[in-house]
Amino acid sequence: MKLLPNAHFESLNSKLSSIENNECQIDGRVESYSCKMAGNDKKLYKLINKDGETANDLQALSPSQQSFMAQTGSPVITGLGGFSAGQEQLYNTCSRKTLYYLVATLNASFFPDYDFSDAKSDEFSQEPSVQFVKKVIESNLMPADPQVYGGIQQQLWQTIDNEITLSECDIYSYNPDMNSDPYAEEGTLWSFNYFFYNRKLKRIIFFTCRAVSKIALANRHDQDMSEDMYVDEIEEMSSSPAAVMTY
């Protein structure tokens, strides 16, 4: 997958990450990828299509978030993964080739900190419509900071549409368990990962976002400061004349 430079997205990403309130800070980005193999993509493609399986073989996906809402009557809280046992769900499928594109996009976006090569198809879902996904995204971002998000809302969706043509897209989400979730660290309040895939353009827009507790951010900062001070003290002790041994 090749990241496609987009100055409009870079500007929007800066504004997305400025969204905050008294409780949380938003960390989000929108990226455009060409579905062309680059770097280690060929190795990943062979891994996903191993054991004689072909690129067109269908893989079962997890139920969409809409089906979860329809059965439970509960709002979608993304990033928590999984559905309740015993619920009857309708499953969508995707080809191995599409699964490869989704996994390769994750690898490209989170490189070098995370590797999703072992991700399975049931960690992904196909969402029913652009309108549904927009509603989920906005139900997360608008309450966080109505002024800032309200100011970029129209520009955000118009820029995405200009890049990918939303009416021609299949939309997928990534809903991993806690062991696979790149946002599963302490202090993450919610997160989402959406892929807008236009087969004709051979392009994917990846929209990933999370809300991080300000208390957790402050604790993390204090911990980093303490670690830095400890390292400085060790270095100072090791370089002082009293620490030098003579024979």
JSON list of C-alpha atoms in Angstrom, two decimals:
[
{"chain": "A", "resi": 1, "resn": "MET", "atom": "CA", "xyz": [0.00, 0.00, 0.00]},
{"chain": "A", "resi": 2, "resn": "LYS", "atom": "CA", "xyz": [1.30, 3.44, -0.89]},
{"chain": "A", "resi": 3, "resn": "LEU", "atom": "CA", "xyz": [0.40, 6.51, 1.16]},
{"chain": "A", "resi": 4, "resn": "LEU", "atom": "CA", "xyz": [-0.88, 9.22, -1.18]},
{"chain": "A", "resi": 5, "resn": "PRO", "atom": "CA", "xyz": [0.15, 12.74, -0.15]},
{"chain": "A", "resi": 6, "resn": "ASN", "atom": "CA", "xyz": [-2.84, 15.00, 0.45]},
{"chain": "A", "resi": 7, "resn": "ALA", "atom": "CA", "xyz": [-2.37, 18.50, 1.82]},
{"chain": "A", "resi": 8, "resn": "HIS", "atom": "CA", "xyz": [-6.08, 18.81, 2.64]},
{"chain": "A", "resi": 9, "resn": "PHE", "atom": "CA", "xyz": [-5.95, 15.70, 4.83]},
{"chain": "A", "resi": 10, "resn": "GLU", "atom": "CA", "xyz": [-2.81, 16.96, 6.58]},
{"chain": "A", "resi": 11, "resn": "SER", "atom": "CA", "xyz": [-4.62, 20.18, 7.48]},
{"chain": "A", "resi": 12, "resn": "LEU", "atom": "CA", "xyz": [-7.72, 18.30, 8.67]},
{"chain": "A", "resi": 13, "resn": "ASN", "atom": "CA", "xyz": [-5.62, 15.89, 10.74]},
{"chain": "A", "resi": 14, "resn": "SER", "atom": "CA", "xyz": [-4.07, 18.82, 12.56]},
{"chain": "A", "resi": 15, "resn": "LYS", "atom": "CA", "xyz": [-7.54, 20.15, 13.37]},
{"chain": "A", "resi": 16, "resn": "LEU", "atom": "CA", "xyz": [-8.83, 16.72, 14.40]},
{"chain": "A", "resi": 17, "resn": "SER", "atom": "CA", "xyz": [-6.03, 16.37, 16.92]},
{"chain": "A", "resi": 18, "resn": "SER", "atom": "CA", "xyz": [-6.86, 19.79, 18.37]},
{"chain": "A", "resi": 19, "resn": "ILE", "atom": "CA", "xyz": [-10.31, 18.57, 19.47]},
{"chain": "A", "resi": 20, "resn": "GLU", "atom": "CA", "xyz": [-10.51, 18.33, 23.24]},
{"chain": "A", "resi": 21, "resn": "ASN", "atom": "CA", "xyz": [-12.62, 19.01, 26.29]},
{"chain": "A", "resi": 22, "resn": "ASN", "atom": "CA", "xyz": [-12.09, 18.88, 30.04]},
{"chain": "A", "resi": 23, "resn": "GLU", "atom": "CA", "xyz": [-12.03, 15.08, 30.04]},
{"chain": "A", "resi": 24, "resn": "CYS", "atom": "CA", "xyz": [-10.28, 13.93, 26.87]},
{"chain": "A", "resi": 25, "resn": "GLN", "atom": "CA", "xyz": [-7.97, 14.72, 23.94]},
{"chain": "A", "resi": 26, "resn": "ILE", "atom": "CA", "xyz": [-8.70, 13.44, 20.42]},
{"chain": "A", "resi": 27, "resn": "ASP", "atom": "CA", "xyz": [-5.99, 11.69, 18.41]},
{"chain": "A", "resi": 28, "resn": "GLY", "atom": "CA", "xyz": [-7.19, 11.13, 14.84]},
{"chain": "A", "resi": 29, "resn": "ARG", "atom": "CA", "xyz": [-6.09, 11.03, 11.23]},
{"chain": "A", "resi": 30, "resn": "VAL", "atom": "CA", "xyz": [-7.46, 10.47, 7.74]},
{"chain": "A", "resi": 31, "resn": "GLU", "atom": "CA", "xyz": [-5.11, 8.90, 5.18]},
{"chain": "A", "resi": 32, "resn": "SER", "atom": "CA", "xyz": [-5.39, 7.92, 1.52]},
{"chain": "A", "resi": 33, "resn": "TYR", "atom": "CA", "xyz": [-3.73, 4.74, 0.20]},
{"chain": "A", "resi": 34, "resn": "SER", "atom": "CA", "xyz": [-3.25, 3.34, -3.26]},
{"chain": "A", "resi": 35, "resn": "CYS", "atom": "CA", "xyz": [-3.92, -0.41, -3.49]},
{"chain": "A", "resi": 36, "resn": "LYS", "atom": "CA", "xyz": [-0.54, -1.10, -5.04]},
{"chain": "A", "resi": 37, "resn": "MET", "atom": "CA", "xyz": [1.98, -3.45, -3.51]},
{"chain": "A", "resi": 38, "resn": "ALA", "atom": "CA", "xyz": [4.99, -1.80, -1.91]},
{"chain": "A", "resi": 39, "resn": "GLY", "atom": "CA", "xyz": [7.75, -2.93, 0.43]},
{"chain": "A", "resi": 40, "resn": "ASN", "atom": "CA", "xyz": [6.71, -6.08, 2.31]},
{"chain": "A", "resi": 41, "resn": "ASP", "atom": "CA", "xyz": [3.25, -6.21, 0.70]},
{"chain": "A", "resi": 42, "resn": "LYS", "atom": "CA", "xyz": [4.11, -9.18, -1.53]},
{"chain": "A", "resi": 43, "resn": "LYS", "atom": "CA", "xyz": [5.18, -11.20, 1.50]},
{"chain": "A", "resi": 44, "resn": "LEU", "atom": "CA", "xyz": [1.92, -10.34, 3.28]},
{"chain": "A", "resi": 45, "resn": "TYR", "atom": "CA", "xyz": [-0.11, -11.20, 0.16]},
{"chain": "A", "resi": 46, "resn": "LYS", "atom": "CA", "xyz": [1.49, -14.66, 0.01]},
{"chain": "A", "resi": 47, "resn": "LEU", "atom": "CA", "xyz": [0.89, -15.17, 3.73]},
{"chain": "A", "resi": 48, "resn": "ILE", "atom": "CA", "xyz": [-2.82, -14.36, 3.44]},
{"chain": "A", "resi": 49, "resn": "ASN", "atom": "CA", "xyz": [-3.20, -16.58, 0.36]},
{"chain": "A", "resi": 50, "resn": "LYS", "atom": "CA", "xyz": [-1.29, -19.57, 1.68]},
{"chain": "A", "resi": 51, "resn": "ASP", "atom": "CA", "xyz": [-2.36, -23.26, 1.63]},
{"chain": "A", "resi": 52, "resn": "GLY", "atom": "CA", "xyz": [-3.53, -23.14, -1.98]},
{"chain": "A", "resi": 53, "resn": "GLU", "atom": "CA", "xyz": [-6.31, -20.63, -1.31]},
{"chain": "A", "resi": 54, "resn": "THR", "atom": "CA", "xyz": [-6.99, -18.03, -3.99]},
{"chain": "A", "resi": 55, "resn": "ALA", "atom": "CA", "xyz": [-7.46, -14.28, -3.81]},
{"chain": "A", "resi": 56, "resn": "ASN", "atom": "CA", "xyz": [-11.17, -14.66, -4.60]},
{"chain": "A", "resi": 57, "resn": "ASP", "atom": "CA", "xyz": [-11.95, -17.12, -1.80]},
{"chain": "A", "resi": 58, "resn": "LEU", "atom": "CA", "xyz": [-14.53, -15.61, 0.56]},
{"chain": "A", "resi": 59, "resn": "GLN", "atom": "CA", "xyz": [-13.79, -14.94, 4.21]},
{"chain": "A", "resi": 60, "resn": "ALA", "atom": "CA", "xyz": [-16.43, -14.51, 6.92]},
{"chain": "A", "resi": 61, "resn": "LEU", "atom": "CA", "xyz": [-16.53, -11.11, 8.60]},
{"chain": "A", "resi": 62, "resn": "SER", "atom": "CA", "xyz": [-17.95, -10.21, 11.99]},
{"chain": "A", "resi": 63, "resn": "PRO", "atom": "CA", "xyz": [-21.46, -8.72, 12.13]},
{"chain": "A", "resi": 64, "resn": "SER", "atom": "CA", "xyz": [-21.77, -5.03, 11.34]},
{"chain": "A", "resi": 65, "resn": "GLN", "atom": "CA", "xyz": [-22.15, -2.50, 14.10]},
{"chain": "A", "resi": 66, "resn": "GLN", "atom": "CA", "xyz": [-25.65, -1.76, 12.80]},
{"chain": "A", "resi": 67, "resn": "SER", "atom": "CA", "xyz": [-26.80, -5.33, 13.44]},
{"chain": "A", "resi": 68, "resn": "PHE", "atom": "CA", "xyz": [-25.46, -5.05, 16.99]},
{"chain": "A", "resi": 69, "resn": "MET", "atom": "CA", "xyz": [-27.45, -1.86, 17.56]},
{"chain": "A", "resi": 70, "resn": "ALA", "atom": "CA", "xyz": [-30.60, -3.35, 16.04]},
{"chain": "A", "resi": 71, "resn": "GLN", "atom": "CA", "xyz": [-30.56, -6.32, 18.41]},
{"chain": "A", "resi": 72, "resn": "THR", "atom": "CA", "xyz": [-29.44, -4.62, 21.61]},
{"chain": "A", "resi": 73, "resn": "GLY", "atom": "CA", "xyz": [-30.88, -1.14, 21.20]},
{"chain": "A", "resi": 74, "resn": "SER", "atom": "CA", "xyz": [-27.56, 0.15, 22.53]},
{"chain": "A", "resi": 75, "resn": "PRO", "atom": "CA", "xyz": [-25.39, 2.82, 20.90]},
{"chain": "A", "resi": 76, "resn": "VAL", "atom": "CA", "xyz": [-22.19, 1.71, 19.23]},
{"chain": "A", "resi": 77, "resn": "ILE", "atom": "CA", "xyz": [-19.08, 2.02, 21.40]},
{"chain": "A", "resi": 78, "resn": "THR", "atom": "CA", "xyz": [-16.26, 1.22, 19.05]},
{"chain": "A", "resi": 79, "resn": "GLY", "atom": "CA", "xyz": [-12.90, -0.16, 20.02]},
{"chain": "A", "resi": 80, "resn": "LEU", "atom": "CA", "xyz": [-14.23, -2.56, 22.63]},
{"chain": "A", "resi": 81, "resn": "GLY", "atom": "CA", "xyz": [-14.56, -5.55, 20.31]},
{"chain": "A", "resi": 82, "resn": "GLY", "atom": "CA", "xyz": [-16.89, -8.53, 20.27]},
{"chain": "A", "resi": 83, "resn": "PHE", "atom": "CA", "xyz": [-20.59, -9.27, 20.54]},
{"chain": "A", "resi": 84, "resn": "SER", "atom": "CA", "xyz": [-22.57, -10.97, 23.28]},
{"chain": "A", "resi": 85, "resn": "ALA", "atom": "CA", "xyz": [-22.71, -14.74, 23.26]},
{"chain": "A", "resi": 86, "resn": "GLY", "atom": "CA", "xyz": [-25.89, -16.27, 21.91]},
{"chain": "A", "resi": 87, "resn": "GLN", "atom": "CA", "xyz": [-26.84, -13.34, 19.67]},
{"chain": "A", "resi": 88, "resn": "GLU", "atom": "CA", "xyz": [-27.91, -14.37, 16.19]},
{"chain": "A", "resi": 89, "resn": "GLN", "atom": "CA", "xyz": [-26.08, -12.26, 13.66]},
{"chain": "A", "resi": 90, "resn": "LEU", "atom": "CA", "xyz": [-25.99, -11.86, 9.88]},
{"chain": "A", "resi": 91, "resn": "TYR", "atom": "CA", "xyz": [-22.46, -12.27, 8.56]},
{"chain": "A", "resi": 92, "resn": "ASN", "atom": "CA", "xyz": [-20.99, -10.58, 5.52]},
{"chain": "A", "resi": 93, "resn": "THR", "atom": "CA", "xyz": [-17.98, -11.86, 3.60]},
{"chain": "A", "resi": 94, "resn": "CYS", "atom": "CA", "xyz": [-15.05, -10.40, 1.71]},
{"chain": "A", "resi": 95, "resn": "SER", "atom": "CA", "xyz": [-12.50, -11.88, -0.64]},
{"chain": "A", "resi": 96, "resn": "ARG", "atom": "CA", "xyz": [-8.99, -12.71, 0.51]},
{"chain": "A", "resi": 97, "resn": "LYS", "atom": "CA", "xyz": [-7.77, -9.94, -1.76]},
{"chain": "A", "resi": 98, "resn": "THR", "atom": "CA", "xyz": [-9.93, -7.38, 0.05]},
{"chain": "A", "resi": 99, "resn": "LEU", "atom": "CA", "xyz": [-8.77, -8.76, 3.41]},
{"chain": "A", "resi": 100, "resn": "TYR", "atom": "CA", "xyz": [-5.19, -8.30, 2.23]},
{"chain": "A", "resi": 101, "resn": "TYR", "atom": "CA", "xyz": [-5.90, -4.63, 1.38]},
{"chain": "A", "resi": 102, "resn": "LEU", "atom": "CA", "xyz": [-7.39, -3.99, 4.82]},
{"chain": "A", "resi": 103, "resn": "VAL", "atom": "CA", "xyz": [-4.50, -5.63, 6.68]},
{"chain": "A", "resi": 104, "resn": "ALA", "atom": "CA", "xyz": [-1.89, -3.95, 4.48]},
{"chain": "A", "resi": 105, "resn": "THR", "atom": "CA", "xyz": [-3.50, -0.56, 5.18]},
{"chain": "A", "resi": 106, "resn": "LEU", "atom": "CA", "xyz": [-3.27, -1.15, 8.93]},
{"chain": "A", "resi": 107, "resn": "ASN", "atom": "CA", "xyz": [0.38, -2.16, 8.58]},
{"chain": "A", "resi": 108, "resn": "ALA", "atom": "CA", "xyz": [1.19, 0.94, 6.56]},
{"chain": "A", "resi": 109, "resn": "SER", "atom": "CA", "xyz": [-0.67, 3.33, 8.86]},
{"chain": "A", "resi": 110, "resn": "PHE", "atom": "CA", "xyz": [0.72, 2.02, 12.17]},
{"chain": "A", "resi": 111, "resn": "PHE", "atom": "CA", "xyz": [4.24, 1.14, 10.92]},
{"chain": "A", "resi": 112, "resn": "PRO", "atom": "CA", "xyz": [6.67, 0.54, 12.60]},
{"chain": "A", "resi": 113, "resn": "ASP", "atom": "CA", "xyz": [4.96, 0.20, 15.99]},
{"chain": "A", "resi": 114, "resn": "TYR", "atom": "CA", "xyz": [2.47, -2.54, 15.11]},
{"chain": "A", "resi": 115, "resn": "ASP", "atom": "CA", "xyz": [2.24, -5.52, 12.74]},
{"chain": "A", "resi": 116, "resn": "PHE", "atom": "CA", "xyz": [-1.23, -6.78, 11.78]},
{"chain": "A", "resi": 117, "resn": "SER", "atom": "CA", "xyz": [-0.10, -9.57, 9.46]},
{"chain": "A", "resi": 118, "resn": "ASP", "atom": "CA", "xyz": [-1.82, -12.19, 11.64]},
{"chain": "A", "resi": 119, "resn": "ALA", "atom": "CA", "xyz": [-5.16, -10.35, 11.72]},
{"chain": "A", "resi": 120, "resn": "LYS", "atom": "CA", "xyz": [-8.14, -12.57, 10.89]},
{"chain": "A", "resi": 121, "resn": "SER", "atom": "CA", "xyz": [-11.22, -11.77, 8.85]},
{"chain": "A", "resi": 122, "resn": "ASP", "atom": "CA", "xyz": [-13.49, -11.93, 11.91]},
{"chain": "A", "resi": 123, "resn": "GLU", "atom": "CA", "xyz": [-11.72, -8.85, 13.28]},
{"chain": "A", "resi": 124, "resn": "PHE", "atom": "CA", "xyz": [-13.32, -6.85, 10.45]},
{"chain": "A", "resi": 125, "resn": "SER", "atom": "CA", "xyz": [-16.92, -5.95, 9.63]},
{"chain": "A", "resi": 126, "resn": "GLN", "atom": "CA", "xyz": [-18.61, -4.50, 6.57]},
{"chain": "A", "resi": 127, "resn": "GLU", "atom": "CA", "xyz": [-20.77, -1.51, 7.45]},
{"chain": "A", "resi": 128, "resn": "PRO", "atom": "CA", "xyz": [-24.13, -0.97, 5.74]},
{"chain": "A", "resi": 129, "resn": "SER", "atom": "CA", "xyz": [-23.88, 2.63, 4.49]},
{"chain": "A", "resi": 130, "resn": "VAL", "atom": "CA", "xyz": [-21.98, 5.89, 4.46]},
{"chain": "A", "resi": 131, "resn": "GLN", "atom": "CA", "xyz": [-24.82, 7.52, 6.42]},
{"chain": "A", "resi": 132, "resn": "PHE", "atom": "CA", "xyz": [-24.55, 4.98, 9.23]},
{"chain": "A", "resi": 133, "resn": "VAL", "atom": "CA", "xyz": [-20.77, 5.35, 9.54]},
{"chain": "A", "resi": 134, "resn": "LYS", "atom": "CA", "xyz": [-20.98, 9.15, 9.46]},
{"chain": "A", "resi": 135, "resn": "LYS", "atom": "CA", "xyz": [-23.53, 9.01, 12.27]},
{"chain": "A", "resi": 136, "resn": "VAL", "atom": "CA", "xyz": [-21.24, 6.82, 14.40]},
{"chain": "A", "resi": 137, "resn": "ILE", "atom": "CA", "xyz": [-18.21, 9.03, 13.78]},
{"chain": "A", "resi": 138, "resn": "GLU", "atom": "CA", "xyz": [-20.07, 12.24, 14.49]},
{"chain": "A", "resi": 139, "resn": "SER", "atom": "CA", "xyz": [-21.69, 10.83, 17.64]},
{"chain": "A", "resi": 140, "resn": "ASN", "atom": "CA", "xyz": [-18.14, 10.43, 18.96]},
{"chain": "A", "resi": 141, "resn": "LEU", "atom": "CA", "xyz": [-16.48, 13.61, 17.69]},
{"chain": "A", "resi": 142, "resn": "MET", "atom": "CA", "xyz": [-19.24, 16.21, 18.00]},
{"chain": "A", "resi": 143, "resn": "PRO", "atom": "CA", "xyz": [-19.71, 15.87, 21.80]},
{"chain": "A", "resi": 144, "resn": "ALA", "atom": "CA", "xyz": [-15.94, 16.05, 22.31]},
{"chain": "A", "resi": 145, "resn": "ASP", "atom": "CA", "xyz": [-15.79, 19.61, 20.96]},
{"chain": "A", "resi": 146, "resn": "PRO", "atom": "CA", "xyz": [-18.87, 20.89, 19.09]},
{"chain": "A", "resi": 147, "resn": "GLN", "atom": "CA", "xyz": [-17.16, 24.13, 18.11]},
{"chain": "A", "resi": 148, "resn": "VAL", "atom": "CA", "xyz": [-14.02, 22.66, 16.55]},
{"chain": "A", "resi": 149, "resn": "TYR", "atom": "CA", "xyz": [-15.62, 19.59, 14.96]},
{"chain": "A", "resi": 150, "resn": "GLY", "atom": "CA", "xyz": [-18.63, 21.58, 13.83]},
{"chain": "A", "resi": 151, "resn": "GLY", "atom": "CA", "xyz": [-16.23, 23.95, 12.10]},
{"chain": "A", "resi": 152, "resn": "ILE", "atom": "CA", "xyz": [-14.55, 21.19, 10.06]},
{"chain": "A", "resi": 153, "resn": "GLN", "atom": "CA", "xyz": [-17.43, 18.72, 9.68]},
{"chain": "A", "resi": 154, "resn": "GLN", "atom": "CA", "xyz": [-18.53, 19.75, 6.19]},
{"chain": "A", "resi": 155, "resn": "GLN", "atom": "CA", "xyz": [-14.96, 20.19, 4.93]},
{"chain": "A", "resi": 156, "resn": "LEU", "atom": "CA", "xyz": [-13.96, 16.78, 6.31]},
{"chain": "A", "resi": 157, "resn": "TRP", "atom": "CA", "xyz": [-16.64, 14.82, 4.48]},
{"chain": "A", "resi": 158, "resn": "GLN", "atom": "CA", "xyz": [-16.35, 16.85, 1.30]},
{"chain": "A", "resi": 159, "resn": "THR", "atom": "CA", "xyz": [-12.58, 16.25, 1.21]},
{"chain": "A", "resi": 160, "resn": "ILE", "atom": "CA", "xyz": [-13.07, 12.50, 1.77]},
{"chain": "A", "resi": 161, "resn": "ASP", "atom": "CA", "xyz": [-15.73, 12.39, -0.97]},
{"chain": "A", "resi": 162, "resn": "ASN", "atom": "CA", "xyz": [-13.48, 14.25, -3.41]},
{"chain": "A", "resi": 163, "resn": "GLU", "atom": "CA", "xyz": [-10.68, 11.75, -2.80]},
{"chain": "A", "resi": 164, "resn": "ILE", "atom": "CA", "xyz": [-12.64, 8.47, -2.80]},
{"chain": "A", "resi": 165, "resn": "THR", "atom": "CA", "xyz": [-16.23, 9.07, -4.12]},
{"chain": "A", "resi": 166, "resn": "LEU", "atom": "CA", "xyz": [-18.16, 7.81, -1.11]},
{"chain": "A", "resi": 167, "resn": "SER", "atom": "CA", "xyz": [-21.17, 6.65, -3.12]},
{"chain": "A", "resi": 168, "resn": "GLU", "atom": "CA", "xyz": [-18.96, 4.03, -4.81]},
{"chain": "A", "resi": 169, "resn": "CYS", "atom": "CA", "xyz": [-17.31, 2.71, -1.64]},
{"chain": "A", "resi": 170, "resn": "ASP", "atom": "CA", "xyz": [-17.58, -0.43, 0.42]},
{"chain": "A", "resi": 171, "resn": "ILE", "atom": "CA", "xyz": [-16.98, 0.47, 4.06]},
{"chain": "A", "resi": 172, "resn": "TYR", "atom": "CA", "xyz": [-15.24, -1.79, 6.54]},
{"chain": "A", "resi": 173, "resn": "SER", "atom": "CA", "xyz": [-14.35, -1.42, 10.22]},
{"chain": "A", "resi": 174, "resn": "TYR", "atom": "CA", "xyz": [-11.60, -2.98, 12.29]},
{"chain": "A", "resi": 175, "resn": "ASN", "atom": "CA", "xyz": [-12.79, -4.18, 15.71]},
{"chain": "A", "resi": 176, "resn": "PRO", "atom": "CA", "xyz": [-10.00, -6.21, 17.33]},
{"chain": "A", "resi": 177, "resn": "ASP", "atom": "CA", "xyz": [-9.84, -7.76, 20.77]},
{"chain": "A", "resi": 178, "resn": "MET", "atom": "CA", "xyz": [-7.78, -6.10, 23.48]},
{"chain": "A", "resi": 179, "resn": "ASN", "atom": "CA", "xyz": [-4.66, -8.10, 22.60]},
{"chain": "A", "resi": 180, "resn": "SER", "atom": "CA", "xyz": [-4.60, -6.83, 19.00]},
{"chain": "A", "resi": 181, "resn": "ASP", "atom": "CA", "xyz": [-5.96, -3.31, 19.45]},
{"chain": "A", "resi": 182, "resn": "PRO", "atom": "CA", "xyz": [-3.29, -0.62, 18.89]},
{"chain": "A", "resi": 183, "resn": "TYR", "atom": "CA", "xyz": [-5.39, 1.68, 21.09]},
{"chain": "A", "resi": 184, "resn": "ALA", "atom": "CA", "xyz": [-5.82, -0.77, 23.98]},
{"chain": "A", "resi": 185, "resn": "GLU", "atom": "CA", "xyz": [-3.63, 1.18, 26.37]},
{"chain": "A", "resi": 186, "resn": "GLU", "atom": "CA", "xyz": [-4.85, 2.59, 29.65]},
{"chain": "A", "resi": 187, "resn": "GLY", "atom": "CA", "xyz": [-6.83, 5.81, 29.26]},
{"chain": "A", "resi": 188, "resn": "THR", "atom": "CA", "xyz": [-8.41, 5.17, 25.84]},
{"chain": "A", "resi": 189, "resn": "LEU", "atom": "CA", "xyz": [-12.11, 6.03, 26.19]},
{"chain": "A", "resi": 190, "resn": "TRP", "atom": "CA", "xyz": [-13.20, 5.03, 22.68]},
{"chain": "A", "resi": 191, "resn": "SER", "atom": "CA", "xyz": [-11.73, 4.43, 19.26]},
{"chain": "A", "resi": 192, "resn": "PHE", "atom": "CA", "xyz": [-12.71, 3.61, 15.70]},
{"chain": "A", "resi": 193, "resn": "ASN", "atom": "CA", "xyz": [-11.01, 2.41, 12.51]},
{"chain": "A", "resi": 194, "resn": "TYR", "atom": "CA", "xyz": [-12.89, 2.74, 9.20]},
{"chain": "A", "resi": 195, "resn": "PHE", "atom": "CA", "xyz": [-11.84, 1.85, 5.66]},
{"chain": "A", "resi": 196, "resn": "PHE", "atom": "CA", "xyz": [-13.58, 3.46, 2.67]},
{"chain": "A", "resi": 197, "resn": "TYR", "atom": "CA", "xyz": [-12.67, 1.18, -0.25]},
{"chain": "A", "resi": 198, "resn": "ASN", "atom": "CA", "xyz": [-13.29, 2.20, -3.86]},
{"chain": "A", "resi": 199, "resn": "ARG", "atom": "CA", "xyz": [-12.62, -0.81, -6.08]},
{"chain": "A", "resi": 200, "resn": "LYS", "atom": "CA", "xyz": [-12.71, 1.21, -9.30]},
{"chain": "A", "resi": 201, "resn": "LEU", "atom": "CA", "xyz": [-10.11, 3.68, -8.09]},
{"chain": "A", "resi": 202, "resn": "LYS", "atom": "CA", "xyz": [-8.14, 0.93, -6.30]},
{"chain": "A", "resi": 203, "resn": "ARG", "atom": "CA", "xyz": [-7.88, 3.26, -3.33]},
{"chain": "A", "resi": 204, "resn": "ILE", "atom": "CA", "xyz": [-8.67, 3.18, 0.39]},
{"chain": "A", "resi": 205, "resn": "ILE", "atom": "CA", "xyz": [-9.33, 6.06, 2.77]},
{"chain": "A", "resi": 206, "resn": "PHE", "atom": "CA", "xyz": [-8.43, 5.05, 6.32]},
{"chain": "A", "resi": 207, "resn": "PHE", "atom": "CA", "xyz": [-10.05, 7.07, 9.12]},
{"chain": "A", "resi": 208, "resn": "THR", "atom": "CA", "xyz": [-8.72, 6.15, 12.55]},
{"chain": "A", "resi": 209, "resn": "CYS", "atom": "CA", "xyz": [-9.39, 8.00, 15.78]},
{"chain": "A", "resi": 210, "resn": "ARG", "atom": "CA", "xyz": [-9.39, 7.66, 19.56]},
{"chain": "A", "resi": 211, "resn": "ALA", "atom": "CA", "xyz": [-10.21, 9.72, 22.65]},
{"chain": "A", "resi": 212, "resn": "VAL", "atom": "CA", "xyz": [-7.62, 9.63, 25.43]},
{"chain": "A", "resi": 213, "resn": "SER", "atom": "CA", "xyz": [-8.38, 10.56, 29.02]},
{"chain": "A", "resi": 214, "resn": "LYS", "atom": "CA", "xyz": [-6.55, 13.72, 30.11]},
{"chain": "A", "resi": 215, "resn": "ILE", "atom": "CA", "xyz": [-5.93, 12.12, 33.49]},
{"chain": "A", "resi": 216, "resn": "ALA", "atom": "CA", "xyz": [-4.14, 9.23, 31.75]},
{"chain": "A", "resi": 217, "resn": "LEU", "atom": "CA", "xyz": [-2.16, 11.69, 29.61]},
{"chain": "A", "resi": 218, "resn": "ALA", "atom": "CA", "xyz": [-1.07, 13.60, 32.72]},
{"chain": "A", "resi": 219, "resn": "ASN", "atom": "CA", "xyz": [-0.04, 10.38, 34.48]},
{"chain": "A", "resi": 220, "resn": "ARG", "atom": "CA", "xyz": [1.90, 9.30, 31.40]},
{"chain": "A", "resi": 221, "resn": "HIS", "atom": "CA", "xyz": [3.67, 12.67, 31.28]},
{"chain": "A", "resi": 222, "resn": "ASP", "atom": "CA", "xyz": [4.62, 12.46, 34.97]},
{"chain": "A", "resi": 223, "resn": "GLN", "atom": "CA", "xyz": [5.94, 8.93, 34.46]},
{"chain": "A", "resi": 224, "resn": "ASP", "atom": "CA", "xyz": [8.01, 10.01, 31.46]},
{"chain": "A", "resi": 225, "resn": "MET", "atom": "CA", "xyz": [9.43, 12.93, 33.44]},
{"chain": "A", "resi": 226, "resn": "SER", "atom": "CA", "xyz": [10.38, 10.62, 36.33]},
{"chain": "A", "resi": 227, "resn": "GLU", "atom": "CA", "xyz": [12.11, 8.20, 33.95]},
{"chain": "A", "resi": 228, "resn": "ASP", "atom": "CA", "xyz": [14.02, 11.03, 32.28]},
{"chain": "A", "resi": 229, "resn": "MET", "atom": "CA", "xyz": [15.18, 12.38, 35.65]},
{"chain": "A", "resi": 230, "resn": "TYR", "atom": "CA", "xyz": [16.32, 8.91, 36.69]},
{"chain": "A", "resi": 231, "resn": "VAL", "atom": "CA", "xyz": [18.34, 8.47, 33.50]},
{"chain": "A", "resi": 232, "resn": "ASP", "atom": "CA", "xyz": [19.91, 11.92, 33.92]},
{"chain": "A", "resi": 233, "resn": "GLU", "atom": "CA", "xyz": [20.93, 11.10, 37.50]},
{"chain": "A", "resi": 234, "resn": "ILE", "atom": "CA", "xyz": [22.54, 7.80, 36.43]},
{"chain": "A", "resi": 235, "resn": "GLU", "atom": "CA", "xyz": [24.45, 9.51, 33.62]},
{"chain": "A", "resi": 236, "resn": "GLU", "atom": "CA", "xyz": [25.61, 12.28, 35.96]},
{"chain": "A", "resi": 237, "resn": "MET", "atom": "CA", "xyz": [26.81, 9.78, 38.57]},
{"chain": "A", "resi": 238, "resn": "SER", "atom": "CA", "xyz": [28.67, 7.68, 36.00]},
{"chain": "A", "resi": 239, "resn": "SER", "atom": "CA", "xyz": [30.48, 10.72, 34.59]},
{"chain": "A", "resi": 240, "resn": "SER", "atom": "CA", "xyz": [31.44, 12.34, 37.92]},
{"chain": "A", "resi": 241, "resn": "PRO", "atom": "CA", "xyz": [35.13, 12.08, 39.08]},
{"chain": "A", "resi": 242, "resn": "ALA", "atom": "CA", "xyz": [34.09, 10.26, 42.24]},
{"chain": "A", "resi": 243, "resn": "ALA", "atom": "CA", "xyz": [32.59, 7.47, 40.15]},
{"chain": "A", "resi": 244, "resn": "VAL", "atom": "CA", "xyz": [35.82, 6.87, 38.22]},
{"chain": "A", "resi": 245, "resn": "MET", "atom": "CA", "xyz": [37.80, 3.98, 39.73]},
{"chain": "A", "resi": 246, "resn": "THR", "atom": "CA", "xyz": [41.59, 4.17, 39.78]},
{"chain": "A", "resi": 247, "resn": "TYR", "atom": "CA", "xyz": [43.96, 1.20, 39.92]}
]
